[in-house]
Structures are given as C-alpha cells and as structure tokens.
GROMACS .gro file of C-alpha atoms in nm:
model
   75
    1MET     CA    1  11.984  11.334  10.330
    2ALA     CA    2  11.738  11.076  10.559
    3LYS     CA    3  11.627  10.712  10.376
    4ALA     CA    4  11.300  10.736  10.394
    5ILE     CA    5  11.132  10.410  10.591
    6SER     CA    6  10.858  10.247  10.401
    7GLN     CA    7  10.579  10.199  10.518
    8TYR     CA    8  10.413   9.779  10.544
    9PHE     CA    9  10.018   9.762  10.480
   10LYS     CA   10   9.802   9.403  10.419
   11ARG     CA   11   9.469   9.288  10.396
   12ILE     CA   12   9.330   8.943  10.402
   13PHE     CA   13   9.036   8.854  10.121
   14ASP     CA   14   8.833   8.546  10.164
   15ASP     CA   15   9.094   8.298  10.016
   16TYR     CA   16   9.423   8.493   9.954
   17GLN     CA   17   9.616   8.799  10.108
   18VAL     CA   18   9.752   9.093   9.952
   19LEU     CA   19  10.034   9.305  10.184
   20VAL     CA   20  10.140   9.617  10.067
   21MET     CA   21  10.513   9.788  10.094
   22VAL     CA   22  10.543  10.178   9.975
   23ASN     CA   23  10.841  10.414   9.935
   24PRO     CA   24  10.623  10.747  10.126
   25SER     CA   25  10.933  10.977   9.947
   26ASP     CA   26  10.816  10.853   9.556
   27PHE     CA   27  10.560  10.657   9.643
   28THR     CA   28  10.687  10.311   9.457
   29GLY     CA   29  10.680   9.979   9.613
   30ILE     CA   30  10.570   9.629   9.611
   31GLU     CA   31  10.253   9.446   9.582
   32LEU     CA   32  10.293   9.052   9.682
   33ILE     CA   33   9.947   8.830   9.643
   34VAL     CA   34   9.976   8.520   9.871
   35HIS     CA   35   9.763   8.278   9.699
   36PRO     CA   36   9.592   7.976   9.936
   37ASP     CA   37   9.848   7.742   9.776
   38GLY     CA   38  10.128   7.891   9.900
   39LYS     CA   39  10.186   8.109   9.517
   40ILE     CA   40  10.317   8.439   9.543
   41GLU     CA   41  10.322   8.695   9.312
   42LYS     CA   42  10.517   9.013   9.343
   43THR     CA   43  10.440   9.291   9.149
   44GLU     CA   44  10.693   9.676   9.140
   45MET     CA   45  10.493   9.933   9.195
   46GLU     CA   46  10.440  10.328   9.099
   47PHE     CA   47  10.134  10.477   9.315
   48ASP     CA   48  10.038  10.849   9.299
   49GLU     CA   49  10.006  11.069   9.614
   50GLU     CA   50   9.648  10.921   9.778
   51ILE     CA   51   9.751  10.571   9.789
   52PHE     CA   52   9.717  10.576  10.214
   53GLU     CA   53   9.368  10.671  10.169
   54ASP     CA   54   9.295  10.414   9.859
   55LEU     CA   55   9.474  10.141  10.111
   56GLU     CA   56   9.264  10.291  10.427
   57ALA     CA   57   8.941  10.299  10.195
   58ASP     CA   58   9.012   9.945  10.049
   59GLU     CA   59   9.039   9.818  10.433
   60PHE     CA   60   9.439   9.739  10.416
   61LYS     CA   61   9.573   9.724  10.797
   62PRO     CA   62   9.950   9.885  10.894
   63CYS     CA   63  10.124   9.551  10.905
   64GLY     CA   64  10.490   9.483  11.007
   65ALA     CA   65  10.824   9.507  10.864
   66LEU     CA   66  10.917   9.160  10.880
   67GLU     CA   67  10.561   8.970  10.778
   68PHE     CA   68  10.666   9.127  10.434
   69GLN     CA   69  11.057   9.117  10.457
   70LEU     CA   70  10.937   8.717  10.545
   71THR     CA   71  10.710   8.692  10.273
   72LEU     CA   72  10.951   8.846   9.976
   73ALA     CA   73  11.166   8.601  10.108
   74LYS     CA   74  10.983   8.344   9.960
   75VAL     CA   75  10.942   8.473   9.645
   0.00000   0.00000   0.00000
C-alpha cells in the first residue's frame, strides 16, 4: 500500500503564524505555532474527517512541505 502524502497549510495572524501538517489517510498531523520572539510550539494532533473544510473556513492556505519541515527542524 502506498504511503499517503501529507498536506500542509499556513495562516499568518497579526503577531504569529500557524502551520499545519495533515496526513489524509488517518487524519493525524502536527500543528506548529510560531511566535514573534521565534519560539515554536509543536502539538501532535488528531483531526476529524472535516479538517480540510475547517482549515478552509478558518482561512488557512496551502503551503509547501519544505517551509513546514524547515520550521519543524527549529523545534
């Protein structure tokens, strides 16, 4: 069975940004919150089947895996 390709999303707020990785096969993933001082919070997440609709409703935009992985490497 082929491995699912994760999907990545990003939203920039006034003073911080949030990056989200979602594995569409089991709806698990990681949320990264990047604070203005450079601190990064990492949270392992379990999403429901409506995560993609939720992200769109919350104005998250698709982003690249490279940006997410480079941010994750700073944790």
